[in-house]
CSV table of C-alpha atoms in Angstrom, one decimal:
chain,number,residue,atom,x,y,z
A,1,MET,CA,0.0,-0.2,0.0
A,2,PHE,CA,2.9,2.4,1.0
A,3,GLU,CA,5.4,2.9,-2.1
A,4,ARG,CA,8.8,2.3,-0.8
A,5,PRO,CA,11.8,2.9,-3.0
A,6,GLY,CA,14.0,-0.7,-3.3
A,7,SER,CA,17.3,-1.4,-2.2
A,8,GLY,CA,20.0,0.5,-4.0
A,9,GLU,CA,17.3,2.6,-6.3
A,10,ARG,CA,19.0,5.1,-8.5
A,11,ALA,CA,17.5,8.6,-7.2
A,12,ILE,CA,17.7,12.4,-7.9
A,13,LEU,CA,17.6,14.7,-4.9
A,14,VAL,CA,16.0,18.0,-5.1
A,15,HIS,CA,16.7,20.8,-2.8
A,16,VAL,CA,15.0,24.5,-2.5
A,17,ASP,CA,16.4,27.2,-0.7
A,18,PHE,CA,13.9,29.4,0.6
A,19,PRO,CA,15.3,32.5,2.4
A,20,GLY,CA,15.2,32.3,6.3
A,21,GLN,CA,13.9,28.3,6.3
A,22,SER,CA,16.8,26.6,5.1
A,23,GLU,CA,20.1,25.8,6.3
A,24,PRO,CA,23.4,24.9,4.9
A,25,GLU,CA,23.9,21.6,6.2
A,26,ASP,CA,20.4,20.8,4.9
A,27,LEU,CA,21.5,19.1,2.0
A,28,LEU,CA,24.1,16.9,3.7
A,29,GLU,CA,21.3,15.8,6.2
A,30,PHE,CA,19.3,15.1,3.6
A,31,THR,CA,21.7,12.6,1.6
A,32,ASP,CA,22.1,11.0,4.4
A,33,LEU,CA,18.3,10.2,4.9
A,34,ALA,CA,18.2,8.9,1.3
A,35,VAL,CA,21.2,6.8,2.0
A,36,SER,CA,19.5,5.3,5.0
A,37,ALA,CA,16.2,4.6,3.0
A,38,GLY,CA,18.5,2.4,0.6
A,39,ALA,CA,18.7,5.1,-2.2
A,40,GLN,CA,21.7,5.5,-4.7
A,41,PRO,CA,21.7,9.5,-5.1
A,42,VAL,CA,23.0,9.9,-8.8
A,43,GLY,CA,22.5,13.6,-9.0
A,44,THR,CA,21.2,16.5,-7.1
A,45,VAL,CA,19.3,19.5,-8.3
A,46,LEU,CA,19.4,22.9,-6.1
A,47,SER,CA,17.4,25.8,-6.7
A,48,SER,CA,16.3,29.2,-4.6
A,49,ARG,CA,12.5,30.3,-4.6
A,50,LYS,CA,11.1,32.8,-2.8
A,51,VAL,CA,7.9,30.5,-2.1
A,52,PRO,CA,7.2,27.1,-3.6
A,53,GLU,CA,5.3,27.1,-7.0
A,54,ALA,CA,1.7,26.1,-6.7
A,55,ARG,CA,2.1,23.3,-10.0
A,56,TYR,CA,5.8,21.6,-9.2
A,57,PHE,CA,6.6,23.3,-6.3
A,58,ILE,CA,10.2,23.8,-8.3
A,59,GLY,CA,8.9,25.8,-11.1
A,60,SER,CA,8.7,24.2,-14.9
A,61,GLY,CA,11.9,25.1,-16.0
A,62,LYS,CA,13.5,23.2,-12.6
A,63,ALA,CA,10.7,20.5,-13.3
A,64,GLU,CA,12.0,20.1,-16.9
A,65,GLU,CA,16.1,19.9,-15.9
A,66,VAL,CA,14.8,17.0,-13.4
A,67,ARG,CA,13.3,14.9,-16.0
A,68,ASP,CA,16.3,15.8,-18.2
A,69,LEU,CA,18.8,14.6,-15.6
A,70,LEU,CA,16.5,11.6,-14.8
A,71,VAL,CA,16.9,10.5,-18.4
A,72,ALA,CA,20.4,10.9,-18.4
A,73,GLU,CA,21.3,9.2,-15.2
A,74,ASP,CA,18.7,6.3,-15.8
A,75,ALA,CA,17.1,7.2,-12.5
A,76,GLY,CA,13.6,5.8,-11.4
A,77,LEU,CA,13.0,7.9,-8.5
A,78,VAL,CA,13.1,11.6,-7.3
A,79,ILE,CA,13.1,12.8,-3.6
A,80,PHE,CA,12.4,16.0,-2.8
A,81,ASN,CA,13.6,17.6,1.0
A,82,HIS,CA,10.3,19.2,1.3
A,83,GLU,CA,7.0,18.3,2.1
A,84,LEU,CA,5.2,18.2,-1.1
A,85,GLY,CA,1.1,18.9,-1.3
A,86,PRO,CA,-0.9,15.8,-3.0
A,87,SER,CA,-1.7,17.4,-5.9
A,88,GLN,CA,2.2,18.8,-6.5
A,89,GLU,CA,3.2,15.4,-6.3
A,90,ARG,CA,0.8,13.6,-8.6
A,91,ASN,CA,2.0,16.3,-11.0
A,92,LEU,CA,5.4,15.6,-10.7
A,93,GLU,CA,4.7,12.2,-11.4
A,94,GLN,CA,2.9,12.7,-14.3
A,95,LEU,CA,5.8,15.2,-15.9
A,96,PHE,CA,8.5,12.7,-14.8
A,97,GLN,CA,6.7,9.4,-15.5
A,98,ALA,CA,8.5,8.8,-12.4
A,99,ARG,CA,8.4,8.1,-8.6
A,100,VAL,CA,7.9,11.0,-6.4
A,101,LEU,CA,8.8,11.0,-2.7
A,102,ASP,CA,8.9,14.1,-0.5
A,103,ARG,CA,10.7,14.1,3.1
A,104,THR,CA,8.2,13.2,5.2
A,105,GLY,CA,7.8,9.9,3.0
A,106,LEU,CA,11.4,9.4,3.1
A,107,ILE,CA,11.7,9.3,6.7
A,108,LEU,CA,8.3,7.2,7.0
A,109,ASP,CA,10.3,4.5,4.9
A,110,ILE,CA,13.3,4.5,6.9
A,111,PHE,CA,11.3,4.0,10.1
A,112,ALA,CA,9.6,1.6,8.2
A,113,ARG,CA,12.7,-0.4,7.4
A,114,ARG,CA,13.8,-0.4,10.9
A,115,ALA,CA,11.0,-1.3,13.3
A,116,ARG,CA,11.6,-4.3,14.8
A,117,SER,CA,9.0,-4.9,17.4
A,118,PHE,CA,4.9,-5.3,17.3
A,119,GLU,CA,4.5,-1.8,18.6
A,120,GLY,CA,7.0,0.0,16.5
A,121,LYS,CA,5.6,-1.6,13.2
A,122,LEU,CA,2.3,-0.7,14.3
A,123,GLN,CA,3.4,3.1,15.0
A,124,VAL,CA,5.0,3.4,11.6
A,125,GLU,CA,1.9,1.8,9.7
A,126,LEU,CA,-0.3,4.2,11.6
A,127,ALA,CA,1.9,7.1,10.5
A,128,GLN,CA,1.9,5.7,6.6
A,129,LEU,CA,-1.8,5.4,6.9
A,130,LYS,CA,-2.1,9.0,7.9
A,131,HIS,CA,-0.1,10.4,5.6
A,132,LEU,CA,-1.3,8.2,2.1
A,133,SER,CA,-4.9,9.1,3.0
A,134,THR,CA,-4.2,12.5,1.5
A,135,ARG,CA,-2.7,10.6,-1.5
A,136,LEU,CA,-5.2,8.0,-2.5
A,137,ILE,CA,-6.5,9.6,-5.9
A,138,ARG,CA,-2.7,9.1,-7.2
A,139,GLY,CA,-4.1,5.3,-7.5
A,140,TRP,CA,-7.3,5.9,-9.3
A,141,THR,CA,-6.2,8.5,-12.2
A,142,HIS,CA,-6.9,6.0,-15.0
A,143,LEU,CA,-10.5,5.4,-14.1
A,144,GLU,CA,-13.4,7.6,-15.0
A,145,ARG,CA,-14.2,10.7,-12.8
A,146,GLN,CA,-17.6,12.0,-11.5
A,147,LYS,CA,-19.1,13.8,-14.2
A,148,GLY,CA,-22.4,14.9,-12.2
A,149,GLY,CA,-25.0,13.1,-14.1
A,150,ILE,CA,-27.4,10.6,-13.0
A,151,GLY,CA,-25.7,7.4,-14.4
A,152,LEU,CA,-22.3,9.0,-14.9
A,153,ARG,CA,-20.7,8.7,-11.6
A,154,GLY,CA,-17.2,7.1,-12.2
A,155,PRO,CA,-16.0,3.9,-10.8
A,156,GLY,CA,-13.0,5.7,-9.3
A,157,GLU,CA,-15.2,7.7,-7.3
A,158,THR,CA,-16.7,4.6,-5.7
A,159,GLN,CA,-12.9,3.1,-5.1
A,160,LEU,CA,-11.9,6.4,-3.7
A,161,GLU,CA,-14.7,6.1,-0.8
A,162,THR,CA,-14.0,2.2,-0.5
A,163,ASP,CA,-10.6,2.9,0.1
A,164,ARG,CA,-10.9,5.9,2.4
A,165,ARG,CA,-13.5,3.7,4.6
A,166,LEU,CA,-11.0,0.9,4.7
A,167,LEU,CA,-8.0,3.1,5.6
A,168,GLY,CA,-10.2,4.8,8.3
A,169,ASN,CA,-11.2,1.1,9.9
A,170,ARG,CA,-7.8,0.0,9.7
A,171,ILE,CA,-6.6,3.1,11.6
A,172,LYS,CA,-9.0,3.0,14.1
A,173,GLN,CA,-7.7,-0.9,14.7
A,174,ILE,CA,-4.4,0.3,14.9
A,175,HIS,CA,-5.3,3.2,17.7
A,176,LYS,CA,-7.1,0.3,19.5
A,177,ARG,CA,-4.0,-2.1,19.4
A,178,LEU,CA,-1.9,0.7,20.6
A,179,ASP,CA,-3.9,1.9,23.3
A,180,LYS,CA,-3.2,-1.9,24.8
A,181,VAL,CA,0.3,-1.2,24.6
A,182,ARG,CA,0.4,2.3,26.1
A,183,SER,CA,-1.9,0.7,28.9
A,184,GLN,CA,1.0,-2.2,29.7
A,185,ARG,CA,3.3,0.4,29.3
A,186,ALA,CA,1.5,2.5,31.9
A,187,GLN,CA,1.7,-0.7,34.0
A,188,GLY,CA,5.3,-1.1,33.7
A,189,ARG,CA,6.0,2.6,35.0
A,190,ARG,CA,3.6,2.2,38.1
A,191,ALA,CA,5.4,-0.9,38.9
A,192,ARG,CA,8.5,1.2,38.7
A,193,GLU,CA,7.3,3.8,41.0
A,194,ARG,CA,6.1,1.2,43.6
A,195,ALA,CA,9.9,-0.1,44.1
A,196,ALA,CA,10.8,4.0,43.7
A,197,VAL,CA,13.2,2.6,40.9
A,198,PRO,CA,13.8,6.0,38.8
A,199,THR,CA,14.1,6.2,35.3
A,200,VAL,CA,16.9,8.1,33.0
A,201,SER,CA,15.7,8.4,29.4
A,202,LEU,CA,18.7,8.7,26.8
A,203,VAL,CA,17.2,11.6,24.2
A,204,GLY,CA,19.1,13.4,21.3
A,205,TYR,CA,19.5,13.9,17.8
A,206,THR,CA,19.9,10.8,15.8
A,207,ASN,CA,23.3,9.3,15.5
A,208,ALA,CA,24.4,11.0,18.6
A,209,GLY,CA,25.9,7.6,19.9
A,210,LYS,CA,22.8,7.1,22.5
A,211,SER,CA,22.7,3.5,21.6
A,212,THR,CA,26.3,2.9,22.1
A,213,LEU,CA,26.5,4.9,25.1
A,214,PHE,CA,23.3,2.6,26.3
A,215,ASN,CA,25.3,-0.5,25.4
A,216,ARG,CA,28.2,0.7,27.2
A,217,LEU,CA,26.5,1.8,30.3
A,218,CYS,CA,24.1,-1.5,30.8
A,219,ASP,CA,26.6,-3.9,28.9
A,220,ALA,CA,23.3,-4.5,26.5
A,221,ASP,CA,23.5,-5.6,22.8
A,222,VAL,CA,21.0,-2.9,21.3
A,223,TYR,CA,21.8,-2.2,17.7
A,224,ALA,CA,24.0,0.5,17.0
A,225,ALA,CA,25.5,1.9,13.7
A,226,ASP,CA,26.4,4.8,12.0
A,227,GLN,CA,23.5,5.8,10.4
A,228,LEU,CA,20.2,7.7,10.7
A,229,PHE,CA,17.6,6.5,12.8
A,230,ALA,CA,19.3,3.0,14.0
A,231,THR,CA,17.3,2.7,16.9
A,232,LEU,CA,13.3,2.9,16.8
A,233,ASP,CA,12.2,0.6,19.6
A,234,PRO,CA,12.4,2.2,23.1
A,235,THR,CA,14.7,-0.5,25.2
A,236,LEU,CA,14.7,-0.6,29.0
A,237,ARG,CA,17.5,-1.7,31.2
A,238,ARG,CA,18.1,-2.0,35.0
A,239,PHE,CA,21.6,-0.1,35.5
A,240,GLU,CA,23.5,-0.5,39.2
A,241,LEU,CA,24.3,3.3,40.2
A,242,PRO,CA,27.3,2.9,42.3
A,243,GLY,CA,26.4,4.7,45.5
A,244,PHE,CA,22.6,4.9,44.9
A,245,GLY,CA,21.3,1.4,43.5
A,246,PRO,CA,19.3,0.6,40.8
A,247,VAL,CA,18.2,2.9,38.0
A,248,VAL,CA,16.3,2.1,35.0
A,249,LEU,CA,17.7,3.3,31.6
A,250,ALA,CA,15.6,3.7,28.4
A,251,ASP,CA,17.0,3.9,25.2
A,252,THR,CA,14.7,6.0,22.6
A,253,VAL,CA,14.6,7.1,19.1
A,254,GLY,CA,16.5,9.8,17.7
A,255,PHE,CA,15.2,13.1,16.7
A,256,VAL,CA,15.6,15.2,13.4
A,257,ARG,CA,14.9,18.6,12.3
A,258,LYS,CA,11.3,18.6,10.6
A,259,LEU,CA,10.1,15.2,12.0
A,260,PRO,CA,6.9,14.8,10.4
A,261,HIS,CA,3.8,15.4,12.7
A,262,GLU,CA,2.6,12.0,11.8
A,263,LEU,CA,5.2,10.5,13.3
A,264,VAL,CA,5.5,12.5,16.3
A,265,ALA,CA,1.6,11.5,16.9
A,266,ALA,CA,2.1,8.2,16.4
A,267,PHE,CA,5.4,7.6,18.3
A,268,ARG,CA,3.7,9.3,21.0
A,269,SER,CA,3.1,6.1,23.6
A,270,THR,CA,6.7,5.3,23.0
A,271,LEU,CA,8.1,8.9,23.7
A,272,GLU,CA,6.0,8.6,27.1
A,273,GLU,CA,9.1,6.6,28.6
A,274,THR,CA,10.9,10.2,27.7
A,275,LEU,CA,7.8,12.2,29.2
A,276,GLU,CA,8.2,10.2,32.4
A,277,ALA,CA,11.3,10.0,33.0
A,278,ASP,CA,13.1,11.5,36.5
A,279,VAL,CA,16.2,12.8,34.2
A,280,LEU,CA,16.9,12.9,30.9
A,281,LEU,CA,20.5,12.3,29.3
A,282,HIS,CA,20.3,14.5,26.2
A,283,VAL,CA,23.0,13.2,24.1
A,284,ILE,CA,24.9,15.5,21.9
A,285,ASP,CA,27.6,14.6,19.3
A,286,ALA,CA,30.8,16.8,20.2
A,287,HIS,CA,32.5,16.1,17.0
A,288,ASP,CA,29.3,17.8,15.0
A,289,PRO,CA,30.1,21.7,13.8
A,290,GLU,CA,26.3,22.1,14.0
A,291,ARG,CA,26.0,20.6,17.9
A,292,GLN,CA,24.2,23.5,19.2
A,293,THR,CA,21.4,23.6,16.4
A,294,ARG,CA,20.8,20.1,16.7
A,295,LEU,CA,20.2,20.8,20.6
A,296,GLU,CA,18.0,23.4,20.1
A,297,GLN,CA,15.7,21.0,17.7
A,298,VAL,CA,15.6,18.2,19.8
A,299,ASN,CA,14.5,20.4,22.6
A,300,GLU,CA,12.0,21.9,20.2
A,301,VAL,CA,10.4,18.2,19.7
A,302,LEU,CA,10.4,17.6,23.4
A,303,ASP,CA,8.5,20.9,24.1
A,304,ALA,CA,6.3,19.2,21.2
A,305,ILE,CA,5.5,16.3,23.7
A,306,GLY,CA,5.2,18.1,26.7
A,307,ALA,CA,8.8,17.2,28.1
A,308,CYS,CA,10.4,20.3,28.4
A,309,ASP,CA,10.2,20.4,31.9
A,310,VAL,CA,12.0,17.2,32.7
A,311,PRO,CA,15.5,17.7,34.0
A,312,GLN,CA,18.4,17.3,31.8
A,313,LEU,CA,22.1,16.3,31.9
A,314,LEU,CA,23.8,17.4,28.7
A,315,VAL,CA,26.1,15.0,27.5
A,316,TYR,CA,28.6,15.5,24.8
A,317,ASN,CA,29.5,12.3,23.1
A,318,LYS,CA,32.2,11.1,20.8
A,319,ILE,CA,35.2,13.1,22.4
A,320,ASP,CA,37.5,10.5,20.7
A,321,LEU,CA,36.9,12.1,17.6
A,322,THR,CA,38.0,15.7,19.0
A,323,ALA,CA,40.5,17.3,21.1
A,324,GLU,CA,37.8,17.7,24.1
A,325,PRO,CA,39.2,16.3,27.2
A,326,ALA,CA,36.6,14.3,29.3
A,327,ARG,CA,35.3,16.6,32.3
A,328,LEU,CA,32.4,17.7,34.1
A,329,LEU,CA,31.0,21.3,34.1
A,330,ARG,CA,28.5,22.7,37.2
A,331,ASP,CA,26.6,25.8,37.5
A,332,ALA,CA,27.0,28.2,40.2
A,333,ASP,CA,25.3,25.9,42.8
A,334,GLY,CA,27.7,23.2,42.4
A,335,ARG,CA,25.0,20.8,40.4
A,336,VAL,CA,26.6,19.0,37.4
A,337,THR,CA,25.1,20.6,34.0
A,338,ARG,CA,27.0,18.9,31.2
A,339,ILE,CA,29.6,15.9,31.1
A,340,TRP,CA,32.0,15.4,28.2
A,341,CYS,CA,32.5,11.7,27.5
A,342,SER,CA,33.0,8.9,24.6
A,343,ALA,CA,30.6,6.0,24.3
A,344,ALA,CA,33.3,4.0,21.9
A,345,SER,CA,36.3,4.5,24.0
A,346,GLY,CA,34.6,4.5,27.5
A,347,GLU,CA,37.0,7.5,28.3
A,348,GLY,CA,34.4,10.0,30.8
A,349,LEU,CA,31.9,7.3,31.5
A,350,ASP,CA,33.0,7.4,35.1
A,351,LEU,CA,32.1,11.2,35.6
A,352,LEU,CA,28.9,10.4,33.7
A,353,THR,CA,27.8,7.8,36.3
A,354,GLN,CA,29.1,10.1,39.1
A,355,ALA,CA,26.8,12.7,37.7
A,356,LEU,CA,23.8,10.5,37.5
A,357,GLY,CA,24.8,9.6,41.2
A,358,GLU,CA,25.2,13.0,42.2
A,359,TYR,CA,21.9,14.1,40.8
A,360,PHE,CA,20.2,11.2,42.5
A,361,LEU,CA,21.8,11.5,45.7
A,362,SER,CA,21.3,15.5,46.0
A,363,ASP,CA,17.9,14.8,47.9
A,364,GLN,CA,19.2,12.2,50.2
A,365,VAL,CA,18.0,12.5,54.0
A,366,GLN,CA,19.3,10.8,57.1
A,367,GLY,CA,17.5,9.9,60.5
A,368,TRP,CA,15.4,7.5,62.4
A,369,LEU,CA,11.9,5.9,61.2
A,370,LEU,CA,9.2,4.0,63.4
A,371,LEU,CA,7.7,1.2,61.7
A,372,SER,CA,4.7,-0.4,62.9
A,373,PRO,CA,4.3,-4.2,63.4
A,374,ARG,CA,1.8,-4.2,60.1
A,375,ALA,CA,4.9,-2.4,58.1
A,376,GLY,CA,7.0,-5.4,57.0
A,377,ARG,CA,6.6,-4.7,53.6
A,378,LEU,CA,7.5,-1.2,53.9
A,379,ARG,CA,10.7,-2.4,56.0
A,380,ALA,CA,11.7,-4.5,53.3
A,381,ALA,CA,11.1,-1.9,50.6
A,382,ILE,CA,13.5,0.4,52.5
A,383,TYR,CA,16.0,-2.2,53.0
A,384,VAL,CA,16.2,-2.7,49.1
A,385,THR,CA,15.6,1.2,48.3
A,386,GLY,CA,18.0,2.7,50.9
A,387,GLU,CA,20.7,2.3,53.1
A,388,VAL,CA,19.5,1.1,56.6
A,389,LEU,CA,22.6,1.9,59.3
A,390,GLN,CA,20.5,0.7,61.8
A,391,ASP,CA,17.8,-1.6,62.6
A,392,ILE,CA,16.2,-1.7,66.4
A,393,PRO,CA,12.8,-3.2,67.5
A,394,ASP,CA,10.5,-1.0,69.4
A,395,ASP,CA,8.7,-2.5,72.4
A,396,SER,CA,5.5,-2.4,70.5
A,397,GLY,CA,6.6,-5.3,67.9
A,398,GLY,CA,7.7,-2.5,65.6
A,399,TRP,CA,11.1,-1.0,64.3
A,400,TRP,CA,13.2,1.8,64.4
A,401,LEU,CA,15.3,1.9,61.6
A,402,GLN,CA,18.3,4.4,61.3
A,403,VAL,CA,18.6,5.2,57.3
A,404,ARG,CA,20.0,7.2,54.5
A,405,ILE,CA,17.8,7.4,51.6
A,406,SER,CA,16.4,9.8,49.0
A,407,GLU,CA,13.6,11.8,50.3
A,408,GLN,CA,12.0,11.1,46.5
A,409,LYS,CA,12.2,7.7,47.0
A,410,LEU,CA,11.3,7.5,50.6
A,411,ALA,CA,8.4,9.6,50.2
A,412,GLY,CA,7.3,7.1,47.4
A,413,LEU,CA,7.6,4.2,49.4
A,414,TYR,CA,5.5,5.8,52.0
A,415,ARG,CA,2.8,7.0,49.3
A,416,ASN,CA,2.7,3.2,48.4
A,417,GLU,CA,1.3,2.3,51.6
A,418,GLY,CA,-0.8,5.0,52.3
A,419,LEU,CA,1.4,6.7,54.6
A,420,GLU,CA,3.1,9.9,55.6
A,421,TYR,CA,6.4,9.7,57.0
A,422,VAL,CA,7.7,11.0,59.6
A,423,LEU,CA,11.6,11.3,60.2
A,424,ASN,CA,13.7,11.9,63.2
A,425,PRO,CA,16.9,13.3,62.1
A,426,GLY,CA,18.3,12.7,65.8
A,427,CYS,CA,21.3,10.5,66.3
A,428,GLU,CA,19.5,7.9,68.2
A,429,PRO,CA,15.6,6.8,68.2
A,430,VAL,CA,13.2,8.7,70.7
A,431,HIS,CA,12.6,5.2,72.5
A,432,VAL,CA,13.5,1.6,72.2
A,433,ALA,CA,12.5,-1.7,73.6
A,434,ALA,CA,13.5,-2.8,76.8
A,435,GLY,CA,16.7,-4.7,77.0
A,436,ALA,CA,17.6,-3.5,73.2
A,437,GLN,CA,20.7,-1.7,72.9
A,438,ALA,CA,20.5,2.2,72.1
A,439,PRO,CA,22.6,3.5,69.5
């Protein structure tokens, strides 16, 4: 149903500069996207316009130039680095007698190739169907069109209505399945909240090295490659943070400028892992000369999904390709804000774990808790989550615990039991059982 370029297909790339809208590195990223989709770029046509042309987007003169280059290079595909309207796409295909793909269709194709999980395939299909629903008429131009008279209704119009209905039904089915997946994800998050295990989510521009960093930290085997959108399906792994305990590390899909709205909407359930994270590790390619622009574009996507308020630690990766040393940068309050490291060589990863440890330990409290005899489950959870310095039985059958623990975690453990904690910061419990040795 969805048109996809074949592997190694010869393609002509078309890039138009619009004043104040295009950036110089757009063309390089566009070429990388085309190669990632399996195309073989054999020619590039550049143009400059104030506004898109209504019929061909690039104007009739440039359209003729593209058609001549298609013939000369024996190419069968034209890819635009812009979003085309359905009528523009149809007009260009009629002129070129070749398939035409816009930027949205290109990124959708890459996602379709990389999706591995059931959820990822559903999300990609949903985005494809929404994109395709505006382009149905292309497949039925060979049939008659409606003429307005009784008995003159063409079969093309009838088929279009049928296709739209089928697409609508399929989209509803996918939404129901994704709702079920979203519910399962929510259950997993609730379980982590009950166990007071925080989540750290890796975000960043595509090909910034998130999956390589994820594999290094968690000793995982997530697919990582020097290509755009190598990772689509989110992966969660348990990671032991020295001096703190377990956290959940989540590897997520990479972002790109002008990420299609269909994909942002379709992958919302996946991106919820980012939205619900306790802290984001914003991975940045330190070797990229446009790293500041990439950082801003990622923040724009985070803002679009409502995750702009989640705390971030900026991780400048790939310092092995630069002259930058591994180091930490702190703000005026002494909190770590930036880390320079290399996931490939491992340099500076100790500083990254140190920064995470400092972040989660910054709200640690120490003192005494009095637990009732019925709080055995809470007592066990505190042992797992924090550090119990002393455990003294109380004369009522309960326990006095001297703990060192994250205040956020402690509040979460008590909240799960429907209780509110009272922490005595003194050096000894208020009262101990008769015969017990006071601390």
